[in-house]
XYZ file of C-alpha atoms in Angstrom:
708
model
C 13.685 25.528 26.312
C 13.224 24.343 22.562
C 9.777 22.824 23.383
C 8.749 26.052 25.215
C 9.856 28.006 22.174
C 7.889 25.952 19.726
C 4.623 26.135 21.881
C 5.257 29.901 22.320
C 5.529 30.242 18.556
C 2.447 28.129 18.150
C 0.331 30.292 20.401
C 1.416 33.348 18.681
C 0.486 32.086 15.267
C -2.888 30.962 16.364
C -3.539 34.195 17.793
C -2.263 36.076 14.871
C -4.529 33.986 12.591
C -7.450 34.053 14.838
C -7.706 30.329 14.997
C -9.307 28.967 18.067
C -8.452 25.702 19.904
C -10.230 23.074 21.644
C -12.820 20.436 20.605
C -15.976 22.472 21.141
C -16.241 22.881 17.391
C -17.336 19.160 17.261
C -20.873 20.126 18.350
C -21.196 22.940 15.796
C -23.259 22.619 12.486
C -21.248 20.842 9.886
C -23.050 22.427 6.894
C -21.681 19.975 4.325
C -23.266 16.813 2.750
C -21.640 13.320 2.613
C -22.609 11.130 -0.428
C -22.369 7.826 1.199
C -23.330 7.052 4.706
C -24.155 4.047 6.812
C -26.194 6.031 9.236
C -28.649 8.936 8.992
C -26.834 12.262 8.333
C -27.851 15.653 7.008
C -25.790 18.876 6.508
C -27.577 20.313 9.534
C -26.011 17.692 11.960
C -22.716 18.351 13.884
C -19.175 17.855 12.935
C -19.114 14.981 15.400
C -21.817 13.117 13.231
C -19.871 13.748 10.077
C -16.694 12.274 11.721
C -18.792 9.194 12.802
C -20.000 8.822 9.191
C -16.349 9.064 7.952
C -15.203 6.550 10.549
C -17.978 3.979 9.807
C -16.961 4.245 6.044
C -13.315 3.606 7.040
C -14.286 0.547 8.967
C -16.449 -0.751 6.140
C -13.556 -0.226 3.557
C -10.993 -1.756 5.839
C -13.152 -4.753 6.741
C -13.912 -5.514 3.016
C -10.299 -4.960 2.035
C -9.045 -7.257 4.704
C -11.574 -9.958 3.684
C -11.137 -9.940 0.027
C -7.314 -9.457 0.084
C -6.888 -12.492 2.410
C -9.129 -14.667 0.108
C -7.481 -13.464 -3.072
C -4.020 -13.637 -1.471
C -4.805 -17.331 -0.469
C -5.888 -18.175 -4.032
C -2.805 -16.580 -5.628
C -0.547 -18.385 -3.092
C -2.208 -21.841 -4.078
C -1.629 -21.012 -7.707
C 1.863 -20.133 -7.049
C 2.564 -23.446 -5.384
C 0.786 -25.277 -8.171
C 2.691 -27.940 -10.060
C 1.265 -26.627 -13.280
C 4.286 -24.604 -14.675
C 2.025 -21.961 -16.518
C -0.295 -21.195 -13.460
C 2.788 -20.949 -11.148
C 4.539 -18.536 -13.435
C 1.424 -16.208 -14.039
C 0.668 -16.031 -10.498
C 4.401 -15.127 -9.968
C 4.055 -12.404 -12.642
C 0.886 -11.009 -10.996
C 2.889 -10.647 -7.673
C 5.686 -8.895 -9.249
C 3.393 -6.474 -11.155
C 1.238 -5.628 -8.185
C 4.021 -5.226 -5.674
C 6.231 -2.952 -7.689
C 3.604 -0.447 -8.788
C 2.533 2.216 -6.189
C -0.964 1.636 -4.586
C -2.168 5.156 -5.437
C -1.199 4.610 -8.940
C -3.178 1.387 -9.109
C -6.176 3.241 -7.608
C -6.074 5.845 -10.177
C -5.999 3.259 -12.947
C -8.969 1.429 -11.368
C -10.807 4.717 -10.999
C -10.094 5.968 -14.492
C -11.190 2.540 -15.976
C -14.582 2.574 -14.062
C -15.075 6.143 -14.787
C -14.165 6.419 -18.467
C -14.445 2.775 -19.503
C -18.095 2.137 -18.224
C -21.219 3.472 -19.993
C -23.061 6.370 -18.329
C -26.429 5.910 -16.636
C -29.383 5.548 -18.918
C -27.558 3.947 -21.869
C -29.328 0.666 -22.009
C -31.907 -1.216 -19.952
C -31.356 -1.432 -16.207
C -31.377 -5.124 -14.814
C -31.412 -6.606 -11.288
C -27.648 -6.079 -11.412
C -26.350 -2.967 -13.303
C -22.882 -1.525 -13.641
C -22.283 1.994 -14.950
C -19.718 4.738 -14.404
C -21.584 5.948 -11.184
C -21.235 2.404 -9.574
C -22.652 -0.970 -9.143
C -26.414 -1.178 -8.422
C -27.863 -4.363 -6.738
C -31.075 -5.580 -5.318
C -31.739 -4.381 -1.626
C -33.675 -6.222 0.963
C -36.286 -4.109 2.715
C -37.447 -5.235 6.047
C -40.870 -5.030 7.366
C -41.836 -2.882 10.409
C -40.998 -2.985 13.206
C -37.811 -5.001 12.404
C -34.647 -3.013 12.531
C -31.070 -4.019 11.749
C -30.483 -3.797 15.556
C -32.675 -6.892 16.029
C -30.538 -8.758 13.613
C -27.454 -7.729 15.301
C -28.929 -8.867 18.673
C -29.842 -12.221 17.012
C -26.379 -12.661 15.682
C -24.850 -11.786 19.134
C -27.025 -14.263 20.843
C -26.289 -17.127 18.289
C -22.488 -16.447 18.850
C -22.843 -16.785 22.719
C -24.999 -19.835 22.154
C -22.319 -21.566 20.114
C -19.510 -20.287 22.309
C -21.093 -21.592 25.658
C -22.010 -24.972 24.122
C -18.868 -26.818 23.275
C -20.658 -30.096 22.452
C -21.728 -30.613 18.828
C -20.379 -27.228 17.800
C -20.513 -27.716 14.185
C -24.416 -28.582 14.432
C -25.167 -25.705 16.722
C -23.122 -23.331 14.553
C -24.860 -24.398 11.360
C -28.279 -23.986 13.203
C -27.277 -20.372 14.361
C -26.112 -19.558 10.874
C -29.262 -20.804 9.456
C -31.355 -18.648 11.796
C -29.363 -15.715 10.951
C -29.729 -16.129 7.203
C -33.431 -17.216 7.071
C -34.809 -14.838 9.611
C -34.535 -11.712 7.481
C -36.457 -13.449 4.712
C -39.166 -14.380 7.075
C -39.565 -10.721 8.153
C -38.813 -9.040 5.016
C -40.952 -6.330 3.390
C -39.686 -6.978 -0.133
C -36.857 -6.608 -2.583
C -36.025 -3.248 -3.794
C -34.712 -3.644 -7.411
C -32.594 -1.045 -9.212
C -34.544 0.930 -11.804
C -33.996 3.737 -14.346
C -34.692 7.234 -13.023
C -34.572 10.607 -14.446
C -30.908 11.292 -13.509
C -29.523 7.838 -13.430
C -30.258 4.503 -11.694
C -32.282 4.639 -8.618
C -33.504 2.079 -5.965
C -31.755 -0.879 -4.810
C -28.282 -0.780 -3.147
C -25.790 1.433 -4.990
C -22.100 1.089 -4.449
C -20.352 4.107 -6.002
C -17.509 4.129 -8.339
C -15.161 5.560 -5.540
C -16.267 2.773 -3.190
C -15.480 0.036 -5.891
C -12.209 1.569 -6.670
C -10.926 1.733 -2.995
C -12.036 -1.902 -2.165
C -10.545 -3.225 -5.479
C -7.407 -1.372 -5.023
C -6.846 -2.367 -1.413
C -7.717 -6.041 -1.931
C -5.560 -6.353 -5.028
C -2.441 -4.607 -3.603
C -2.470 -6.395 -0.200
C -3.146 -9.769 -1.865
C 0.158 -9.715 -3.614
C 1.944 -9.540 -0.234
C -0.313 -11.776 1.619
C 0.187 -14.428 -1.167
C 3.902 -14.567 -0.332
C 3.208 -14.567 3.259
C 1.108 -17.681 2.834
C 3.463 -19.305 0.536
C 6.339 -18.866 2.994
C 4.037 -20.095 5.887
C 2.961 -23.246 3.839
C 6.547 -24.075 2.869
C 7.429 -23.727 6.615
C 5.266 -26.755 7.590
C 7.322 -29.778 7.873
C 7.275 -32.200 4.847
C 6.423 -35.091 7.201
C 2.964 -33.607 7.781
C 2.101 -34.270 4.057
C 3.635 -37.608 4.176
C 1.646 -38.566 7.306
C -1.573 -37.273 5.679
C -0.933 -39.252 2.545
C -0.391 -42.367 4.697
C -3.762 -41.854 6.385
C -5.291 -41.858 2.756
C -6.034 -38.226 2.537
C -6.095 -36.687 -0.861
C -3.576 -33.743 -1.542
C -6.590 -31.265 -1.338
C -7.569 -32.732 2.030
C -4.143 -32.771 3.374
C -3.714 -29.124 2.334
C -7.139 -27.954 3.806
C -6.951 -30.100 7.156
C -3.360 -30.432 7.976
C -1.054 -27.886 6.225
C -3.227 -24.696 6.032
C -4.169 -24.698 9.690
C -0.405 -25.186 10.678
C 0.510 -22.532 8.224
C -1.908 -19.933 9.597
C -0.012 -20.123 12.941
C 3.166 -19.051 11.176
C 1.341 -16.388 9.082
C -0.483 -14.577 11.813
C 2.256 -11.951 12.720
C 2.974 -10.732 9.149
C -0.528 -11.192 8.014
C -1.635 -8.951 10.986
C 0.920 -6.375 9.851
C -0.532 -6.204 6.330
C -4.097 -5.952 7.535
C -2.821 -2.921 9.758
C -1.512 -1.534 6.442
C -4.879 -2.012 4.860
C -6.566 -0.143 7.475
C -4.089 2.785 7.020
C -4.209 2.610 3.239
C -7.967 3.203 3.442
C -7.123 6.820 3.928
C -6.179 6.942 0.287
C -9.885 7.538 -0.304
C -9.227 11.153 0.091
C -7.370 11.134 -3.237
C -10.534 9.858 -5.217
C -13.172 11.646 -3.279
C -14.547 8.825 -1.111
C -15.732 10.219 2.255
C -13.729 8.166 4.531
C -12.475 9.522 7.840
C -9.372 11.472 6.547
C -11.349 13.037 3.852
C -14.064 14.100 6.262
C -11.313 15.501 8.702
C -9.874 17.351 5.736
C -13.138 19.053 4.984
C -13.568 19.875 8.596
C -10.125 21.524 8.879
C -10.815 23.519 5.778
C -14.052 24.840 7.250
C -12.882 25.447 10.818
C -9.142 26.015 10.523
C -8.540 23.732 13.576
C -5.795 21.832 12.065
C -4.099 20.678 15.371
C -7.350 19.002 16.391
C -8.149 17.581 13.095
C -4.578 15.917 12.595
C -4.691 14.732 16.299
C -8.029 12.936 15.668
C -6.361 11.215 12.450
C -3.489 10.103 14.401
C -5.519 9.009 17.506
C -8.189 7.150 15.454
C -5.785 5.078 13.265
C -3.612 4.420 16.281
C -6.678 2.970 18.198
C -7.738 0.932 15.182
C -4.296 -0.585 14.705
C -4.129 -1.417 18.476
C -7.585 -2.877 18.302
C -6.744 -5.065 15.404
C -3.524 -6.223 16.962
C -5.428 -7.115 20.293
C -8.223 -8.974 18.591
C -5.710 -11.018 16.522
C -3.594 -11.615 19.444
C -6.503 -12.758 21.541
C -7.725 -15.140 18.794
C -4.328 -16.601 18.274
C -3.939 -17.145 22.095
C -7.477 -18.685 22.248
C -6.416 -21.117 19.511
C -3.144 -21.880 21.260
C -1.071 -20.059 18.612
C 1.927 -17.755 19.087
C 1.440 -14.240 18.204
C 5.167 -13.820 17.747
C 5.552 -16.624 15.038
C 6.680 -20.139 15.286
C 10.372 -20.493 15.922
C 12.434 -23.458 14.645
C 10.761 -23.845 11.381
C 12.721 -24.660 8.431
C 11.249 -23.135 5.313
C 11.429 -25.430 2.330
C 12.146 -24.332 -1.277
C 9.572 -24.792 -3.858
C 11.296 -24.652 -7.165
C 9.839 -25.151 -10.578
C 11.665 -27.239 -13.242
C 13.206 -24.806 -15.623
C 12.338 -24.958 -19.263
C 15.087 -26.670 -21.142
C 15.815 -23.994 -23.649
C 19.046 -25.520 -25.060
C 17.759 -29.184 -25.461
C 15.090 -29.283 -27.963
C 14.939 -33.137 -27.587
C 14.030 -32.640 -23.928
C 11.023 -30.489 -24.657
C 8.351 -33.208 -24.938
C 9.085 -34.844 -21.704
C 9.236 -31.617 -19.952
C 5.869 -30.412 -21.450
C 4.337 -33.757 -20.432
C 5.711 -33.605 -16.847
C 4.943 -29.962 -16.293
C 1.869 -29.146 -18.251
C 0.097 -32.349 -19.187
C 0.494 -34.599 -16.065
C -3.000 -36.120 -15.650
C -6.429 -35.149 -16.885
C -7.047 -32.199 -14.523
C -3.616 -30.523 -15.196
C -4.169 -30.928 -18.975
C -7.535 -29.280 -18.838
C -6.175 -26.471 -16.600
C -3.132 -25.872 -19.035
C -5.465 -25.779 -21.973
C -7.783 -23.264 -20.286
C -4.716 -21.046 -19.286
C -3.374 -21.163 -22.873
C -6.744 -20.185 -24.223
C -7.217 -17.312 -21.744
C -3.578 -16.245 -22.356
C -3.983 -16.272 -26.127
C -7.141 -14.166 -25.836
C -5.609 -11.743 -23.591
C -2.304 -11.564 -25.617
C -4.350 -11.062 -28.834
C -6.399 -8.255 -27.261
C -3.284 -6.489 -25.767
C -1.248 -6.803 -28.890
C -4.218 -5.573 -31.046
C -4.554 -2.511 -28.720
C -0.738 -1.911 -28.391
C 0.450 -2.383 -31.917
C -2.077 -3.650 -34.561
C -4.831 -1.087 -34.182
C -2.650 1.527 -32.587
C -2.104 5.127 -33.916
C 1.451 6.160 -34.428
C 1.150 9.502 -36.096
C -1.125 12.498 -36.320
C -2.958 13.966 -33.247
C -6.084 13.475 -31.070
C -8.297 13.578 -34.130
C -6.517 10.588 -35.821
C -6.632 8.696 -32.521
C -10.256 8.948 -32.225
C -10.682 7.166 -35.640
C -8.846 4.167 -34.299
C -9.537 1.603 -31.526
C -5.989 0.947 -30.396
C -3.466 2.884 -28.416
C -2.828 6.438 -29.063
C 1.085 6.767 -29.115
C 0.974 10.561 -30.312
C -0.384 11.276 -26.937
C 3.064 10.400 -25.403
C 4.811 12.270 -28.113
C 2.887 15.329 -27.054
C 2.786 14.829 -23.407
C 5.956 12.881 -22.448
C 7.763 16.119 -21.408
C 4.792 17.211 -19.264
C 4.685 13.723 -17.576
C 8.546 13.703 -16.886
C 9.224 17.254 -15.953
C 5.831 18.874 -15.412
C 5.798 22.560 -14.658
C 9.590 23.003 -14.811
C 10.525 25.797 -17.341
C 10.592 24.222 -20.779
C 13.814 25.950 -21.825
C 15.592 24.638 -18.714
C 14.228 21.110 -18.728
C 17.632 19.742 -19.831
C 18.752 20.511 -16.230
C 15.704 18.430 -14.836
C 16.806 15.575 -17.020
C 20.284 15.829 -15.904
C 19.379 15.714 -12.356
C 17.160 12.636 -12.919
C 20.052 10.966 -14.858
C 22.572 11.635 -11.996
C 20.341 10.067 -9.414
C 19.455 7.092 -11.750
C 23.405 6.692 -12.356
C 24.018 6.523 -8.709
C 21.210 3.799 -8.362
C 23.046 1.919 -11.039
C 26.264 2.368 -9.162
C 24.643 0.617 -6.187
C 24.683 -2.617 -8.048
C 28.350 -2.738 -8.009
C 29.551 -4.754 -4.999
C 32.970 -2.994 -4.723
C 31.141 0.239 -4.047
C 29.318 -1.327 -1.041
C 30.940 0.734 1.519
C 30.990 4.255 2.984
C 31.965 5.553 -0.521
C 28.455 4.550 -1.653
C 26.822 6.741 0.874
C 29.079 9.650 -0.059
C 28.220 9.080 -3.696
C 24.457 9.423 -2.815
C 25.121 12.635 -0.934
C 26.987 14.151 -3.698
C 24.447 13.086 -6.330
C 21.598 14.633 -4.191
C 23.522 17.805 -3.820
C 24.344 18.135 -7.587
C 20.738 17.333 -8.590
C 19.399 19.936 -6.233
C 21.959 22.437 -7.353
C 20.844 21.768 -10.932
C 17.179 22.082 -10.328
C 17.528 25.284 -8.303
C 20.118 27.037 -10.223
C 21.176 30.520 -9.325
C 24.855 29.721 -9.709
C 27.282 29.068 -12.545
C 25.076 31.009 -14.897
C 21.995 28.828 -14.315
C 18.756 30.686 -14.156
C 17.050 30.483 -10.722
C 13.939 28.208 -10.662
C 11.866 28.304 -7.402
C 10.787 25.048 -5.751
C 7.059 25.218 -6.658
C 8.210 24.836 -10.264
C 9.964 21.611 -9.469
C 7.874 18.414 -10.565
C 7.752 15.181 -12.238
C 10.454 12.426 -12.254
C 13.214 14.408 -10.636
C 10.990 15.387 -7.648
C 10.001 11.727 -7.108
C 13.626 10.559 -7.310
C 14.722 13.382 -4.793
C 12.093 12.764 -2.446
C 12.737 9.131 -2.143
C 16.623 9.501 -2.146
C 16.599 12.242 0.527
C 14.084 10.317 2.637
C 16.303 7.269 2.674
C 19.650 9.027 3.132
C 18.249 11.434 5.750
C 16.300 8.886 7.660
C 19.321 6.365 8.065
C 21.202 8.203 10.816
C 17.987 9.178 12.563
C 16.917 5.524 12.538
C 20.174 4.360 14.041
C 19.600 6.774 16.976
C 16.053 5.570 17.443
C 17.065 1.896 17.345
C 19.671 2.486 20.033
C 17.319 4.632 21.930
C 14.526 2.026 21.872
C 17.090 -0.536 23.521
C 18.435 2.029 25.990
C 18.241 1.259 29.716
C 17.268 4.898 30.499
C 13.429 5.452 30.492
C 13.991 9.036 29.508
C 15.585 7.859 26.204
C 13.679 4.511 25.711
C 10.178 5.749 26.089
C 10.345 8.754 23.759
C 11.913 6.529 21.177
C 9.127 3.918 21.600
C 6.494 6.587 21.432
C 7.818 8.220 18.358
C 8.229 4.855 16.487
C 4.872 3.444 17.438
C 3.020 6.738 16.816
C 4.356 7.152 13.461
C 3.903 3.608 12.353
C 0.542 3.633 13.607
C -0.541 6.595 11.575
C -1.006 6.730 7.923
C 1.392 8.402 5.831
C -1.217 10.824 4.684
C -1.715 11.728 8.337
C 1.947 12.575 8.645
C 1.890 14.459 5.474
C -1.007 16.590 6.773
C 1.031 17.103 9.916
C 3.887 18.550 7.993
C 1.892 20.464 5.349
C -0.722 21.894 7.749
C 0.834 22.057 11.225
C 4.455 22.805 10.381
C 3.922 26.458 9.443
C 2.213 26.985 12.879
C 5.486 26.112 14.688
C 7.732 28.439 12.847
C 7.839 32.215 13.156
C 5.484 34.195 10.765
C 8.316 35.753 9.016
C 9.646 32.422 7.765
C 8.226 31.080 4.573
C 9.020 27.501 3.931
C 7.943 25.776 0.640
C 5.649 22.781 0.794
C 8.339 20.578 -0.751
C 10.763 20.855 2.235
C 7.897 20.228 4.596
C 6.839 17.171 2.842
C 10.432 15.866 2.550
C 10.751 16.257 6.408
C 7.646 14.256 6.824
C 8.971 11.363 4.554
C 12.235 11.471 6.516
C 10.434 11.006 9.882
C 8.115 8.246 8.595
C 11.085 6.347 6.887
C 13.103 6.705 9.990
C 10.449 5.059 12.221
C 10.310 1.841 9.909
C 14.114 1.755 9.328
C 14.627 1.907 13.195
C 12.695 -1.383 13.564
C 14.656 -2.910 10.905
C 18.006 -1.866 12.497
C 16.871 -2.908 15.963
C 16.171 -6.351 14.519
C 19.722 -6.429 13.288
C 20.970 -5.356 16.799
C 18.995 -8.058 18.460
C 20.723 -10.624 16.074
C 24.152 -9.480 17.330
C 25.364 -11.910 19.974
C 25.428 -10.385 23.561
C 28.945 -11.731 23.896
C 30.141 -9.092 21.329
C 29.375 -6.175 23.673
C 31.079 -8.048 26.580
C 34.114 -8.611 24.446
C 34.300 -4.956 23.427
C 34.000 -3.894 27.135
C 36.922 -6.310 28.007
C 39.022 -4.635 25.310
C 38.483 -1.395 27.145
C 36.076 0.201 24.510
C 33.565 2.705 25.709
C 29.822 1.922 25.201
C 29.510 4.181 22.087
C 32.809 2.939 20.614
C 31.537 -0.722 21.093
C 28.258 0.324 19.322
C 29.980 2.062 16.535
C 32.727 -0.332 15.791
C 31.467 -3.738 17.056
C 27.541 -3.847 17.221
C 26.430 -1.530 14.308
C 28.556 -3.024 11.561
C 27.275 -6.577 12.347
C 23.624 -5.254 12.706
C 23.654 -3.313 9.343
C 24.982 -6.582 7.661
C 21.874 -8.326 8.712
C 19.661 -5.269 8.199
C 20.641 -4.344 4.691
C 18.013 -6.413 2.835
C 15.209 -5.080 5.126
C 16.623 -1.578 4.468
C 16.537 -1.913 0.732
C 12.874 -2.979 1.189
C 12.029 -0.057 3.009
C 13.700 2.182 0.306
C 11.316 0.370 -2.293
C 8.335 1.315 -0.067
C 9.662 4.876 -0.006
C 9.733 5.093 -3.874
C 6.025 4.024 -3.878
C 5.114 6.302 -1.030
C 6.311 9.392 -2.753
C 3.082 9.144 -4.896
C 1.209 10.413 -1.847
C 2.685 13.783 -1.838
C 0.212 14.909 -4.461
C -2.589 14.943 -2.020
C -0.714 17.899 -0.147
C -0.003 19.868 -3.509
C 3.489 18.603 -4.463
C 3.841 17.765 -8.098
C 5.537 14.386 -8.363
C 5.510 12.069 -11.220
C 2.069 10.783 -10.604
C 0.538 14.140 -10.343
C 2.098 15.264 -13.668
C 0.704 12.111 -15.179
C -2.764 13.211 -14.050
C -2.163 16.623 -15.621
C -1.281 15.076 -18.995
C -4.823 14.076 -19.850
C -6.612 17.044 -18.225
C -7.273 18.577 -21.758
C -10.408 17.352 -23.374
C -8.937 16.180 -26.424
C -6.434 13.832 -24.501
C -8.739 12.750 -21.730
C -9.632 9.404 -23.425
C -6.129 8.254 -23.410
C -5.417 8.021 -19.653
C -4.430 4.386 -20.232
C -1.330 5.383 -22.097
C -0.423 7.970 -19.459
C -0.623 5.397 -16.587
C 1.011 2.724 -18.800
C 3.913 4.975 -19.207
C 4.201 6.050 -15.581
C 3.663 2.474 -14.334
C 6.472 1.219 -16.489
C 8.721 3.820 -14.834
C 7.752 2.902 -11.259
C 7.880 -0.751 -12.024
C 11.439 -0.597 -13.249
C 12.503 1.537 -10.338
C 11.104 -0.757 -7.762
C 11.929 -3.933 -9.619
C 15.469 -2.772 -9.848
C 15.639 -2.142 -6.073
C 14.099 -5.579 -5.312
C 16.898 -7.183 -7.549
C 19.431 -5.075 -5.660
C 17.914 -6.595 -2.442
C 18.156 -10.078 -3.668
C 21.729 -9.451 -4.838
C 22.802 -8.107 -1.517
C 21.205 -11.163 0.223
C 23.107 -13.526 -1.817
C 26.307 -11.632 -1.296
C 25.760 -11.723 2.506
C 24.873 -15.325 2.405
C 27.873 -16.531 0.514
C 30.086 -14.222 2.773
C 28.551 -15.645 5.879
């Protein structure tokens, strides 16, 4: 009956708004241009052609992000495992900074740096490789007729089949095939098209737009920090005897790492590495925030023109679900072909790679420590000197910008006369960044709401409150914060939800998402393990569907489709709709964490509960769930960290969170050059929040370890 009521309401709303349904619109004329295409496209082409362009752009961005993040992650991992103390510490700092700052914020920093930090086109000579605020311009190879890229694709396919079918002398045949693939275009080329100065900018060659560079750089750097830790754990899980055997065979440390350790580590790293590659595919949808025409951005334009939101959101969900399943299938096929396990390598004991701490209290031990950790051998000495030189250069420039050349008083006019940071910008715009459009006279209420939620977070660090009382404290803090923001009682002026913005909104969205998703996640975890198909399959479908869809798709679902499923006389603000989407999205991930905890509970526990006469739900509530949650708490805290960072995506659907108010702070022309100060301020807030939660996760793990 409930489903019938929803669909009846949907039909009525569609009829009232004169919105047609079906996919016939795909063959209509699109009527809009797309700036970057891999295939021929014009505004006169169909919507289906436009979607194909967006899909190809998504595939290109995802592929480049996966390749670059894997290579960069492996490099950072090797630096983290280095015996050089400085290199290992700096790589650890890189990982902590990147992981604790939201991806969308990092992308805005990249975009602003490229857009405002690079020269405009036409300022200077154009070389073979040119970089300006419109993008990177490279030489392009032009092929002579009648050669087409399809010929090269066919050649590559033949070479791959040739190598695959001939197992003997595989390396020689592979080298021959690769040589043919590389040399043939140069034999058939028509010339090289070099970038050159045009009337309205650089023309000719291959141009990679600023939006393209931003998306590739942001995805690669963000994923590399997580992949570095995945690779590090996998390498440390390889038995130490493998290195000793390689040394006994006369292999150098580099040869042992490349030929013995890394191949075995890849077997262990495949499952979590695949998960992060899937995240890279879904995160490519963030191109909509900077104007890159990937699939979600094109679908958003199509929805705006046709009004067919149901079909548009359905295409987003189906497309990313198919991409995720395809990557999982290919990875699993490759792993099985190599004789590896796609579920990980059980029985591996992960070693600990610890650095020798610096002896702060023993000055006499400093020379020997420096000799062992920084200047052991010629290569390490050169590396240490190089790192110290680069660190001194970076620190000098950073301190000069932050403090020495900075402006501390005056306004935008005084800042333009200096080359350092403009701290008057924060003095003038800090309230706008923190509280946004909330009425200025009532901003003390917004500050009090944020303080209450942050105080509850601080309370979470006290072990004696780790019980049901902490959950009640969070519920109370959320209720008081919402009451303060809304007003209308106790003499407080009423403030509508559309005025709520800034830091309190970010904290509320994350807090309510985690607290609200927790009971739903428990039901989904038990539902997925149920013996009844009518319960298990809907739970599996919900979890996999939500996890396979980018958060932006879920937000579009709530922002665009939710009003169609409620009666027309009901008007629900965008903030509750977005909050519901975050709860559902978080619940899907939490459910898998809790399910993993349930699988860790020995089966004998349920049998013992049954022998004691407990009913099934009594056994689950009093026996299985407490033990499962004890195992799942670190994973749940990690999910909470992700939720804090995920709140930044709500700006795409019109909610003014902390990141959106940050962007508002430098909209005025006089403050536009000082975006770095704005993002530095906001980045510090997000880093402190996420870093605090990560420390909380580590504290809980240590507590559970000692308790166990």
